[in-house]
mmCIF file of C-alpha atoms in Angstrom:
data_model
loop_
_atom_site.group_PDB
_atom_site.id
_atom_site.type_symbol
_atom_site.label_atom_id
_atom_site.label_comp_id
_atom_site.label_asym_id
_atom_site.label_seq_id
_atom_site.Cartn_x
_atom_site.Cartn_y
_atom_site.Cartn_z
ATOM 1 C CA MET A 413 32.789 -1.914 10.618
ATOM 2 C CA GLY A 414 32.091 -3.564 7.211
ATOM 3 C CA CYS A 415 33.823 -6.394 5.605
ATOM 4 C CA GLY A 416 36.819 -5.205 3.437
ATOM 5 C CA ALA A 417 37.499 -6.748 0.039
ATOM 6 C CA SER A 418 41.232 -6.656 0.276
ATOM 7 C CA ASN A 419 41.869 -6.955 4.100
ATOM 8 C CA GLY A 420 39.771 -10.075 4.626
ATOM 9 C CA ILE A 421 36.398 -10.411 6.223
ATOM 10 C CA SER A 422 35.494 -8.638 9.398
ATOM 11 C CA MET A 423 32.223 -8.601 11.484
ATOM 12 C CA THR A 424 30.161 -5.465 12.041
ATOM 13 C CA ASP A 425 30.355 -3.598 15.474
ATOM 14 C CA LYS A 426 29.790 -5.787 18.573
ATOM 15 C CA ASP A 427 30.553 -8.951 16.626
ATOM 16 C CA GLU A 428 26.928 -9.364 15.679
ATOM 17 C CA ARG A 429 27.916 -11.989 13.085
ATOM 18 C CA ILE A 430 26.686 -9.655 10.283
ATOM 19 C CA CYS A 431 28.862 -9.640 7.169
ATOM 20 C CA ASP A 432 28.204 -6.670 4.930
ATOM 21 C CA LEU A 433 29.781 -6.803 1.444
ATOM 22 C CA THR A 434 27.777 -4.081 -0.090
ATOM 23 C CA THR A 435 29.418 -2.463 -3.188
ATOM 24 C CA GLN A 436 32.762 -4.245 -2.871
ATOM 25 C CA ASP A 437 35.594 -2.987 -5.160
ATOM 26 C CA GLY A 438 36.361 -5.876 -7.510
ATOM 27 C CA GLY A 439 33.046 -7.665 -6.610
ATOM 28 C CA VAL A 440 32.394 -10.662 -4.348
ATOM 29 C CA THR A 441 34.245 -13.911 -5.028
ATOM 30 C CA GLU A 442 34.272 -17.406 -3.789
ATOM 31 C CA VAL A 443 37.264 -16.408 -1.498
ATOM 32 C CA HIS A 444 35.067 -14.001 0.285
ATOM 33 C CA ILE A 445 32.384 -16.689 0.851
ATOM 34 C CA ARG A 446 35.008 -19.272 2.202
ATOM 35 C CA GLN A 447 36.317 -16.553 4.717
ATOM 36 C CA ILE A 448 32.658 -15.846 5.741
ATOM 37 C CA GLY A 449 31.963 -19.555 6.425
ATOM 38 C CA LYS A 450 34.943 -19.746 8.778
ATOM 39 C CA LEU A 451 33.571 -16.776 10.837
ATOM 40 C CA GLY A 452 30.208 -18.334 11.472
ATOM 41 C CA CYS A 453 28.353 -15.466 9.696
ATOM 42 C CA LYS A 454 24.663 -15.111 10.642
ATOM 43 C CA ASP A 455 23.668 -12.333 8.171
ATOM 44 C CA LEU A 456 25.168 -11.962 4.807
ATOM 45 C CA ILE A 457 24.650 -8.820 2.703
ATOM 46 C CA LEU A 458 25.832 -8.800 -0.870
ATOM 47 C CA GLU A 459 23.895 -5.873 -2.194
ATOM 48 C CA LYS A 460 24.927 -3.569 -5.150
ATOM 49 C CA ASN A 461 27.720 -5.666 -6.522
ATOM 50 C CA ASN A 462 26.456 -6.102 -10.108
ATOM 51 C CA LEU A 463 26.490 -9.845 -9.584
ATOM 52 C CA GLN A 464 25.081 -12.012 -12.513
ATOM 53 C CA VAL A 465 25.540 -15.178 -10.437
ATOM 54 C CA LEU A 466 25.927 -15.745 -6.699
ATOM 55 C CA PRO A 467 29.561 -16.862 -5.774
ATOM 56 C CA ALA A 468 29.758 -20.566 -5.050
ATOM 57 C CA GLY A 469 29.893 -21.875 -1.496
ATOM 58 C CA ILE A 470 27.024 -19.918 0.139
ATOM 59 C CA GLY A 471 25.285 -23.318 0.688
ATOM 60 C CA SER A 472 28.165 -24.322 2.951
ATOM 61 C CA ILE A 473 27.543 -21.391 5.393
ATOM 62 C CA LYS A 474 25.294 -23.529 7.787
ATOM 63 C CA THR A 475 24.900 -20.541 10.237
ATOM 64 C CA LEU A 476 23.179 -18.225 7.842
ATOM 65 C CA THR A 477 19.745 -16.841 8.864
ATOM 66 C CA LYS A 478 19.614 -13.949 6.556
ATOM 67 C CA LEU A 479 20.892 -13.589 2.933
ATOM 68 C CA SER A 480 20.347 -10.370 0.902
ATOM 69 C CA PHE A 481 21.733 -9.836 -2.683
ATOM 70 C CA ALA A 482 19.264 -7.088 -3.574
ATOM 71 C CA GLU A 483 20.222 -4.682 -6.447
ATOM 72 C CA ASN A 484 22.251 -6.989 -8.522
ATOM 73 C CA SER A 485 21.647 -8.612 -11.920
ATOM 74 C CA LEU A 486 20.932 -12.196 -11.211
ATOM 75 C CA GLN A 487 18.615 -14.095 -13.519
ATOM 76 C CA GLU A 488 18.192 -17.279 -11.546
ATOM 77 C CA LEU A 489 18.967 -18.602 -8.076
ATOM 78 C CA PRO A 490 21.440 -21.379 -7.384
ATOM 79 C CA ASP A 491 20.279 -24.753 -6.262
ATOM 80 C CA GLU A 492 22.718 -24.674 -3.298
ATOM 81 C CA LEU A 493 20.561 -22.279 -1.413
ATOM 82 C CA ILE A 494 18.525 -25.418 -0.462
ATOM 83 C CA GLN A 495 21.600 -26.522 1.593
ATOM 84 C CA ILE A 496 20.828 -23.817 4.105
ATOM 85 C CA ALA A 497 17.034 -24.374 4.099
ATOM 86 C CA GLY A 498 17.158 -25.315 7.840
ATOM 87 C CA THR A 499 18.487 -22.004 8.961
ATOM 88 C CA LEU A 500 17.568 -19.321 6.456
ATOM 89 C CA THR A 501 14.658 -17.196 7.587
ATOM 90 C CA ILE A 502 15.066 -13.958 5.561
ATOM 91 C CA LEU A 503 15.742 -13.884 1.846
ATOM 92 C CA ASP A 504 16.043 -10.538 -0.035
ATOM 93 C CA ALA A 505 16.448 -11.008 -3.790
ATOM 94 C CA SER A 506 14.801 -7.811 -4.823
ATOM 95 C CA GLN A 507 15.767 -5.655 -7.678
ATOM 96 C CA ASN A 508 17.451 -8.187 -9.762
ATOM 97 C CA LYS A 509 16.477 -9.648 -13.117
ATOM 98 C CA LEU A 510 15.036 -12.980 -11.939
ATOM 99 C CA ARG A 511 12.743 -14.548 -14.491
ATOM 100 C CA LYS A 512 11.859 -17.698 -12.481
ATOM 101 C CA LEU A 513 12.408 -19.517 -9.102
ATOM 102 C CA PRO A 514 13.504 -23.128 -8.919
ATOM 103 C CA ASP A 515 10.809 -25.624 -8.805
ATOM 104 C CA ASN A 516 11.956 -26.816 -5.510
ATOM 105 C CA PHE A 517 12.035 -23.350 -3.918
ATOM 106 C CA GLY A 518 9.451 -24.590 -1.460
ATOM 107 C CA LEU A 519 12.228 -26.557 0.375
ATOM 108 C CA LEU A 520 13.264 -23.361 2.056
ATOM 109 C CA THR A 521 10.748 -24.132 4.677
ATOM 110 C CA SER A 522 12.305 -21.861 7.462
ATOM 111 C CA LEU A 523 11.649 -18.625 5.480
ATOM 112 C CA ARG A 524 9.824 -15.950 7.484
ATOM 113 C CA THR A 525 10.475 -13.066 5.070
ATOM 114 C CA LEU A 526 10.858 -13.323 1.211
ATOM 115 C CA ALA A 527 11.515 -10.144 -0.874
ATOM 116 C CA LEU A 528 11.160 -10.545 -4.596
ATOM 117 C CA TYR A 529 10.101 -7.154 -5.685
ATOM 118 C CA LYS A 530 11.313 -5.424 -8.896
ATOM 119 C CA ASN A 531 12.213 -8.571 -10.746
ATOM 120 C CA GLU A 532 11.071 -10.086 -14.076
ATOM 121 C CA LEU A 533 9.066 -12.987 -12.599
ATOM 122 C CA SER A 534 6.157 -14.072 -14.725
ATOM 123 C CA THR A 535 5.233 -17.282 -12.770
ATOM 124 C CA LEU A 536 5.874 -18.585 -9.152
ATOM 125 C CA PRO A 537 6.418 -22.281 -8.521
ATOM 126 C CA ASP A 538 3.627 -24.292 -6.969
ATOM 127 C CA SER A 539 5.993 -25.267 -4.150
ATOM 128 C CA ILE A 540 5.830 -21.761 -2.826
ATOM 129 C CA GLY A 541 2.752 -23.049 -0.928
ATOM 130 C CA ASP A 542 5.145 -25.076 1.198
ATOM 131 C CA LEU A 543 6.654 -22.036 2.947
ATOM 132 C CA VAL A 544 4.026 -22.329 5.611
ATOM 133 C CA LEU A 545 6.062 -20.161 8.174
ATOM 134 C CA LEU A 546 6.328 -17.219 5.654
ATOM 135 C CA GLU A 547 5.043 -14.110 7.379
ATOM 136 C CA GLU A 548 5.981 -11.546 4.721
ATOM 137 C CA LEU A 549 5.937 -11.903 0.845
ATOM 138 C CA ASN A 550 6.709 -8.932 -1.278
ATOM 139 C CA ILE A 551 6.437 -9.628 -5.018
ATOM 140 C CA PHE A 552 5.689 -5.970 -6.138
ATOM 141 C CA ASN A 553 6.463 -4.969 -9.742
ATOM 142 C CA ASN A 554 7.033 -8.173 -11.520
ATOM 143 C CA LYS A 555 5.232 -9.615 -14.572
ATOM 144 C CA LEU A 556 2.926 -12.160 -12.752
ATOM 145 C CA ILE A 557 -0.351 -12.987 -14.514
ATOM 146 C CA LYS A 558 -1.668 -15.327 -11.724
ATOM 147 C CA LEU A 559 -0.611 -16.689 -8.576
ATOM 148 C CA PRO A 560 -0.430 -20.564 -7.748
ATOM 149 C CA PRO A 561 -3.640 -21.651 -5.859
ATOM 150 C CA ARG A 562 -1.278 -23.159 -3.146
ATOM 151 C CA VAL A 563 -0.511 -19.530 -2.019
ATOM 152 C CA SER A 564 -3.636 -20.106 0.016
ATOM 153 C CA ASN A 565 -1.424 -22.431 2.273
ATOM 154 C CA LEU A 566 0.535 -19.551 3.581
ATOM 155 C CA THR A 567 -1.463 -19.363 6.790
ATOM 156 C CA SER A 568 1.262 -17.503 8.812
ATOM 157 C CA MET A 569 1.206 -14.574 6.418
ATOM 158 C CA ARG A 570 1.058 -11.069 8.026
ATOM 159 C CA GLU A 571 2.018 -8.900 5.105
ATOM 160 C CA LEU A 572 1.276 -9.824 1.394
ATOM 161 C CA CYS A 573 2.271 -7.429 -1.343
ATOM 162 C CA VAL A 574 1.330 -8.533 -4.853
ATOM 163 C CA ALA A 575 1.032 -5.006 -6.274
ATOM 164 C CA GLY A 576 2.311 -3.882 -9.559
ATOM 165 C CA ASN A 577 1.725 -7.015 -11.537
ATOM 166 C CA LYS A 578 -0.773 -8.181 -14.132
ATOM 167 C CA LEU A 579 -3.092 -10.177 -11.884
ATOM 168 C CA LYS A 580 -6.789 -10.436 -12.735
ATOM 169 C CA THR A 581 -7.817 -12.248 -9.537
ATOM 170 C CA LEU A 582 -6.171 -13.680 -6.445
ATOM 171 C CA PRO A 583 -6.340 -17.150 -4.960
ATOM 172 C CA SER A 584 -8.353 -17.779 -1.736
ATOM 173 C CA LEU A 585 -7.153 -15.799 1.244
ATOM 174 C CA GLU A 586 -9.642 -17.183 3.726
ATOM 175 C CA ARG A 587 -7.023 -19.228 5.619
ATOM 176 C CA MET A 588 -4.666 -16.230 6.241
ATOM 177 C CA LYS A 589 -6.176 -15.300 9.606
ATOM 178 C CA SER A 590 -3.033 -13.466 10.708
ATOM 179 C CA LEU A 591 -2.952 -11.166 7.596
ATOM 180 C CA GLU A 592 -2.548 -7.581 8.596
ATOM 181 C CA ARG A 593 -1.754 -5.922 5.266
ATOM 182 C CA LEU A 594 -2.836 -6.862 1.734
ATOM 183 C CA ALA A 595 -1.364 -4.796 -1.074
ATOM 184 C CA ALA A 596 -2.797 -5.670 -4.506
ATOM 185 C CA PHE A 597 -2.868 -2.222 -6.121
ATOM 186 C CA GLY A 598 -1.731 -1.598 -9.721
ATOM 187 C CA ASN A 599 -2.971 -4.887 -11.158
ATOM 188 C CA PHE A 600 -5.809 -5.813 -13.567
ATOM 189 C CA LEU A 601 -8.143 -7.328 -10.809
ATOM 190 C CA VAL A 602 -11.755 -7.744 -11.896
ATOM 191 C CA ILE A 603 -12.762 -10.030 -9.124
ATOM 192 C CA LEU A 604 -11.679 -10.686 -5.509
ATOM 193 C CA PRO A 605 -12.006 -13.873 -3.547
ATOM 194 C CA SER A 606 -13.878 -13.523 -0.258
ATOM 195 C CA ILE A 607 -12.095 -11.044 2.119
ATOM 196 C CA ALA A 608 -14.775 -10.909 4.871
ATOM 197 C CA GLY A 609 -12.992 -13.434 6.988
ATOM 198 C CA LEU A 610 -9.773 -11.489 7.091
ATOM 199 C CA ALA A 611 -10.456 -10.173 10.602
ATOM 200 C CA SER A 612 -6.858 -9.176 11.387
ATOM 201 C CA VAL A 613 -6.315 -6.929 8.213
ATOM 202 C CA LYS A 614 -5.579 -3.272 9.199
ATOM 203 C CA LYS A 615 -4.507 -1.996 5.693
ATOM 204 C CA LEU A 616 -6.257 -2.956 2.477
ATOM 205 C CA GLU A 617 -4.786 -1.450 -0.832
ATOM 206 C CA LEU A 618 -6.880 -2.282 -3.913
ATOM 207 C CA TYR A 619 -6.567 0.973 -5.910
ATOM 208 C CA MET A 620 -5.674 1.033 -9.553
ATOM 209 C CA ASN A 621 -7.589 -2.078 -10.685
ATOM 210 C CA GLN A 622 -10.687 -2.794 -12.552
ATOM 211 C CA LEU A 623 -13.046 -3.827 -9.800
ATOM 212 C CA ASP A 624 -16.802 -3.203 -9.823
ATOM 213 C CA SER A 625 -17.244 -4.766 -6.434
ATOM 214 C CA VAL A 626 -15.233 -5.946 -3.512
ATOM 215 C CA GLY A 627 -17.877 -8.077 -1.959
ATOM 216 C CA GLU A 628 -18.615 -8.541 1.720
ATOM 217 C CA VAL A 629 -16.296 -6.681 4.214
ATOM 218 C CA GLY A 630 -18.440 -6.942 7.412
ATOM 219 C CA GLY A 631 -16.037 -9.276 9.155
ATOM 220 C CA MET A 632 -12.924 -7.077 8.796
ATOM 221 C CA GLU A 633 -13.212 -5.621 12.268
ATOM 222 C CA MET A 634 -9.610 -4.501 12.598
ATOM 223 C CA LEU A 635 -9.463 -2.594 9.251
ATOM 224 C CA GLU A 636 -8.040 0.961 9.555
ATOM 225 C CA GLU A 637 -6.987 1.989 6.012
ATOM 226 C CA PHE A 638 -9.226 1.088 2.955
ATOM 227 C CA ASN A 639 -8.006 2.396 -0.511
ATOM 228 C CA LEU A 640 -10.275 1.613 -3.506
ATOM 229 C CA SER A 641 -9.349 4.438 -5.706
ATOM 230 C CA SER A 642 -9.161 4.160 -9.518
ATOM 231 C CA ASN A 643 -11.583 1.218 -9.899
ATOM 232 C CA ARG A 644 -15.063 0.913 -11.450
ATOM 233 C CA LEU A 645 -17.180 0.859 -8.239
ATOM 234 C CA ALA A 646 -20.712 2.313 -8.438
ATOM 235 C CA GLN A 647 -21.210 2.013 -4.723
ATOM 236 C CA LEU A 648 -19.151 1.412 -1.572
ATOM 237 C CA PRO A 649 -19.407 -1.979 0.402
ATOM 238 C CA ALA A 650 -22.650 -2.262 2.165
ATOM 239 C CA ALA A 651 -21.049 -2.994 5.604
ATOM 240 C CA LEU A 652 -18.655 -0.237 5.515
ATOM 241 C CA GLY A 653 -20.350 1.569 8.384
ATOM 242 C CA THR A 654 -19.713 -1.501 10.703
ATOM 243 C CA LEU A 655 -15.849 -1.213 10.377
ATOM 244 C CA THR A 656 -15.454 0.907 13.509
ATOM 245 C CA GLN A 657 -11.663 0.880 13.458
ATOM 246 C CA LEU A 658 -11.528 2.678 10.094
ATOM 247 C CA VAL A 659 -9.485 5.941 9.983
ATOM 248 C CA SER A 660 -9.130 6.293 6.295
ATOM 249 C CA ILE A 661 -11.334 5.706 3.300
ATOM 250 C CA GLU A 662 -10.083 6.431 -0.270
ATOM 251 C CA ALA A 663 -12.448 5.814 -3.109
ATOM 252 C CA SER A 664 -11.583 8.560 -5.738
ATOM 253 C CA LYS A 665 -11.787 7.904 -9.568
ATOM 254 C CA ASN A 666 -14.645 5.421 -9.518
ATOM 255 C CA GLN A 667 -18.226 5.688 -10.605
ATOM 256 C CA LEU A 668 -19.944 6.341 -7.302
ATOM 257 C CA THR A 669 -23.208 8.125 -7.403
ATOM 258 C CA GLU A 670 -23.575 8.295 -3.623
ATOM 259 C CA LEU A 671 -21.799 7.755 -0.288
ATOM 260 C CA ARG A 672 -23.246 5.531 2.446
ATOM 261 C CA ASP A 673 -25.559 7.139 4.831
ATOM 262 C CA ASP A 674 -24.361 5.120 7.813
ATOM 263 C CA PHE A 675 -21.035 6.962 8.210
ATOM 264 C CA GLY A 676 -22.051 8.322 11.474
ATOM 265 C CA LYS A 677 -21.176 4.997 13.180
ATOM 266 C CA LEU A 678 -17.440 5.537 12.139
ATOM 267 C CA THR A 679 -16.097 7.492 14.982
ATOM 268 C CA ARG A 680 -12.410 7.408 14.055
ATOM 269 C CA VAL A 681 -12.442 8.373 10.407
ATOM 270 C CA TRP A 682 -10.398 11.494 9.755
ATOM 271 C CA LYS A 683 -9.879 11.186 5.949
ATOM 272 C CA VAL A 684 -12.263 10.594 3.018
ATOM 273 C CA MET A 685 -11.098 10.909 -0.506
ATOM 274 C CA ALA A 686 -13.989 10.670 -2.959
ATOM 275 C CA ALA A 687 -12.829 12.872 -5.949
ATOM 276 C CA THR A 688 -13.728 12.254 -9.592
ATOM 277 C CA ASN A 689 -16.990 10.348 -9.186
ATOM 278 C CA LYS A 690 -20.554 10.983 -9.934
ATOM 279 C CA LEU A 691 -21.665 12.232 -6.612
ATOM 280 C CA THR A 692 -24.627 14.661 -6.707
ATOM 281 C CA LYS A 693 -25.284 14.957 -2.894
ATOM 282 C CA LEU A 694 -23.809 14.154 0.401
ATOM 283 C CA PRO A 695 -25.196 12.331 3.326
ATOM 284 C CA PRO A 696 -25.549 14.483 6.462
ATOM 285 C CA SER A 697 -23.945 11.650 8.479
ATOM 286 C CA LEU A 698 -20.770 12.099 6.585
ATOM 287 C CA PHE A 699 -20.041 15.208 8.892
ATOM 288 C CA PHE A 700 -20.638 13.209 12.137
ATOM 289 C CA MET A 701 -17.068 11.699 11.670
ATOM 290 C CA PRO A 702 -14.004 13.598 13.091
ATOM 291 C CA LEU A 703 -12.872 14.551 9.556
ATOM 292 C CA ARG A 704 -9.763 16.465 8.919
ATOM 293 C CA THR A 705 -9.334 15.909 5.196
ATOM 294 C CA LEU A 706 -12.240 15.555 2.789
ATOM 295 C CA ASP A 707 -11.603 15.556 -0.995
ATOM 296 C CA LEU A 708 -14.877 15.805 -3.194
ATOM 297 C CA GLN A 709 -13.307 17.491 -6.228
ATOM 298 C CA GLY A 710 -14.617 16.590 -9.748
ATOM 299 C CA ASN A 711 -18.236 15.500 -8.773
ATOM 300 C CA GLN A 712 -21.631 16.931 -9.513
ATOM 301 C CA ILE A 713 -22.497 18.003 -5.961
ATOM 302 C CA THR A 714 -25.034 20.884 -5.834
ATOM 303 C CA GLU A 715 -25.092 21.692 -2.110
ATOM 304 C CA ILE A 716 -23.433 21.096 1.172
ATOM 305 C CA PRO A 717 -25.396 19.598 4.110
ATOM 306 C CA GLU A 718 -26.014 21.881 7.056
ATOM 307 C CA THR A 719 -24.380 19.121 9.319
ATOM 308 C CA MET A 720 -20.953 20.272 7.910
ATOM 309 C CA ALA A 721 -21.204 23.158 10.373
ATOM 310 C CA GLY A 722 -20.614 20.779 13.269
ATOM 311 C CA CYS A 723 -17.552 19.169 11.604
ATOM 312 C CA THR A 724 -15.093 21.579 13.591
ATOM 313 C CA THR A 725 -12.088 19.244 13.043
ATOM 314 C CA LEU A 726 -11.997 19.827 9.167
ATOM 315 C CA THR A 727 -8.698 21.288 7.967
ATOM 316 C CA THR A 728 -8.794 20.405 4.229
ATOM 317 C CA LEU A 729 -11.864 20.593 2.187
ATOM 318 C CA LEU A 730 -11.626 20.244 -1.488
ATOM 319 C CA LEU A 731 -14.743 21.147 -3.515
ATOM 320 C CA SER A 732 -13.491 22.153 -6.785
ATOM 321 C CA SER A 733 -15.244 21.366 -10.087
ATOM 322 C CA ASN A 734 -18.639 20.554 -8.912
ATOM 323 C CA GLN A 735 -22.174 22.201 -9.429
ATOM 324 C CA ILE A 736 -22.357 24.316 -6.224
ATOM 325 C CA ARG A 737 -24.108 27.498 -6.996
ATOM 326 C CA SER A 738 -23.952 29.306 -3.742
ATOM 327 C CA ILE A 739 -21.310 29.715 -1.018
ATOM 328 C CA PRO A 740 -22.780 28.375 2.194
ATOM 329 C CA GLU A 741 -22.476 30.657 5.357
ATOM 330 C CA LEU A 742 -21.286 27.544 7.360
ATOM 331 C CA LEU A 743 -17.891 27.580 5.606
ATOM 332 C CA LEU A 744 -17.096 30.849 7.539
ATOM 333 C CA GLY A 745 -17.602 29.094 10.778
ATOM 334 C CA LEU A 746 -15.048 26.212 10.115
ATOM 335 C CA THR A 747 -12.115 28.229 11.716
ATOM 336 C CA SER A 748 -9.732 25.233 11.842
ATOM 337 C CA MET A 749 -9.734 24.961 8.040
ATOM 338 C CA THR A 750 -6.295 25.592 6.434
ATOM 339 C CA HIS A 751 -7.026 24.543 2.782
ATOM 340 C CA LEU A 752 -10.182 25.260 0.925
ATOM 341 C CA THR A 753 -10.882 25.031 -2.681
ATOM 342 C CA ILE A 754 -14.126 25.967 -4.451
ATOM 343 C CA ASP A 755 -12.989 26.924 -7.925
ATOM 344 C CA GLY A 756 -14.678 25.411 -11.054
ATOM 345 C CA ASN A 757 -18.204 25.693 -9.577
ATOM 346 C CA PRO A 758 -20.922 27.825 -11.228
ATOM 347 C CA ILE A 759 -20.952 30.303 -8.247
ATOM 348 C CA ASP A 760 -22.286 33.705 -9.446
ATOM 349 C CA LEU A 761 -20.289 36.410 -7.561
ATOM 350 C CA SER A 762 -22.815 39.056 -8.724
ATOM 351 C CA VAL A 763 -25.037 37.642 -6.139
ATOM 352 C CA GLU A 764 -24.481 39.734 -3.061
ATOM 353 C CA ALA A 765 -24.431 36.839 -0.602
ATOM 354 C CA ASN A 766 -21.834 34.890 -2.682
ATOM 355 C CA SER A 767 -19.703 37.996 -3.098
ATOM 356 C CA SER A 768 -19.777 38.791 0.628
ATOM 357 C CA ARG A 769 -18.848 35.296 1.756
ATOM 358 C CA HIS A 770 -16.110 34.945 -0.927
ATOM 359 C CA THR A 771 -14.567 38.187 0.240
ATOM 360 C CA ARG A 772 -14.602 37.169 3.939
ATOM 361 C CA LEU A 773 -13.262 33.736 2.992
ATOM 362 C CA GLU A 774 -10.373 35.444 1.097
ATOM 363 C CA TYR A 775 -9.640 37.687 3.991
ATOM 364 C CA HIS A 776 -9.709 34.856 6.570
ATOM 365 C CA PHE A 777 -7.226 32.675 4.686
ATOM 366 C CA ARG A 778 -4.962 35.603 3.788
ATOM 367 C CA ILE A 779 -4.726 36.625 7.366
ATOM 368 C CA ALA A 780 -4.128 33.122 8.517
ATOM 369 C CA GLY A 781 -1.508 32.508 5.723
ATOM 370 C CA THR A 782 -3.373 29.467 4.606
ATOM 371 C CA LYS A 783 -4.664 28.251 1.262
ATOM 372 C CA PHE A 784 -7.793 29.343 -0.378
ATOM 373 C CA ILE A 785 -8.658 28.775 -4.133
ATOM 374 C CA GLY A 786 -11.810 30.545 -4.881
ATOM 375 C CA VAL A 787 -13.926 31.442 -7.848
ATOM 376 C CA GLY A 788 -11.989 32.819 -10.723
ATOM 377 C CA LEU A 789 -8.631 32.333 -8.874
#
């Protein structure tokens, strides 16, 4: 059971030394903290208490390994947190009103996980580079314009989320050899540091920035999900076809004029999103991949390669708003398809072949109970 405000402090079930004081009637006071200290609490949860300051005495709980005061109204952190630097491995200060961190924040050298998302931070202290054991850092949705260069020292990092800020570039990431996820979407990035050496990264989220290039990616041999949507890219990275672990490529809302012709080497990709670009044709090798979802809406594509006929895994094909003038017969052979759109193309249904194929597609999708958006529908 949780810790009661009026009946003293109790541990959670099985005496796991977890003290949960979430949403306490009357708030959390120094009295609660003194009681917790006597119980040898390991995890202390003070979430959703409308706290503007942390109650005094937390620094005296020498057994604490996790401290969470998310969803409160704190504007700053107390200096006494440094008193538990030797044991504290998880700190969750997300969804507060923090404007800055103490200059000596880097003394919390035992931290493995640090959550600071949805605050009002405009800078981070240089000392954050001293948190060399840190594996997860989430500073999503703050007001950061730049990151300290010493972030490069965080060589234990596995998951780094700097999304939703105002960053124009990132510090060097080359030493983060264990990094598995980099989330930097929703910034103002115009240039990236070298990412080719990030051989452990599985998920790379760079969408909603201002990038016209991402540089070399050939060494990212573990990359599975690559999201570059809503940037300014005129072409995809040259070594994309060597990333054999890829399963998803998202590059919608860019300025792509072509897709790479070495897609045939990517035997695991099931999703390609390339809507709202400037594509005029498709490489035949695109359909050598085991695609299930392909979004090509809002381009200038004039025809579909015959190789699509062999893409029998395809279930979703979005071709709306292109320059396709005739409905290819091969679409009728893709019997696994459950969602097809061809509206917004200059397809003339007075042409007998188009009319016949359109009617047959309508019938197939209606009988199957699946979704077809055709010409004039």
